Amino acid sequence: MGVTKEQVESSLKAKLNPSHVEVIDTSGGCGASFVVEIVSEQFEGKRLLERHRIVNAALEEEMIEIHALSIKKAVTPEQWKQQQESSNSVA
Amino acid sequence: TVRCSSALTPELKSTLDKVVSSNKVVLFMKGTKDFPQCGFSNTVVQILKSQNVAFETINILENELLRQGLKEYSNWPTFPQLYIEGEFFGGCDITVGIPEW
């Protein structure tokens, strides 16, 4: 039943060629709720709304069964690098 | 699941055009602003209230055709959906992610 974390990850990998992707199943196992963090060159020059549309489109089939999808991060490799560096300097 | 026909009829589309263009800020949500029925909808309501934004809410749980039609109208699969000045702005994550609120 539902969608697995692995299915979500493999669709995102196949369609967006991400340099980093993290999918967290927040459904407690029923496969209906996920949090996604993704880094892809395809987000270059795109506004946040467009980036989220790209992620939604990549998961079109899965979205039929997913109840809640939270896109915590949809950033470019450059932005990701900057964010990693600034969080490291704080820690 | 096979979807043979579109929920977004021409009548619904023109109604939605009117609704989003005649209100500066419209939130299509689960529940109402006084009684949100989903955590994501509640989050957006709280953000708008905290910014003293005047906004209208429309409860999509009361109308299944509206709910399905809106997904096509916005090309967005989930709720809540926020419209500002006639334009689709985003869902909960995008609303939360805007620092200049």
mmCIF file of C-alpha atoms in Angstrom, chain B residues 10-11 57-58 60 66 85 90:
data_model
loop_
_atom_site.group_PDB
_atom_site.id
_atom_site.type_symbol
_atom_site.label_atom_id
_atom_site.label_comp_id
_atom_site.label_asym_id
_atom_site.label_seq_id
_atom_site.Cartn_x
_atom_site.Cartn_y
_atom_site.Cartn_z
ATOM 1 C CA PRO B 10 -15.349 26.115 -18.330
ATOM 2 C CA GLU B 11 -17.921 27.325 -15.766
ATOM 3 C CA THR B 57 -10.592 31.517 2.774
ATOM 4 C CA ILE B 58 -12.506 28.888 0.835
ATOM 5 C CA ILE B 60 -12.277 22.824 -0.301
ATOM 6 C CA LEU B 66 -13.960 22.462 -6.578
ATOM 7 C CA GLU B 85 -3.449 39.325 -6.744
ATOM 8 C CA GLY B 90 2.229 28.375 -3.736
#
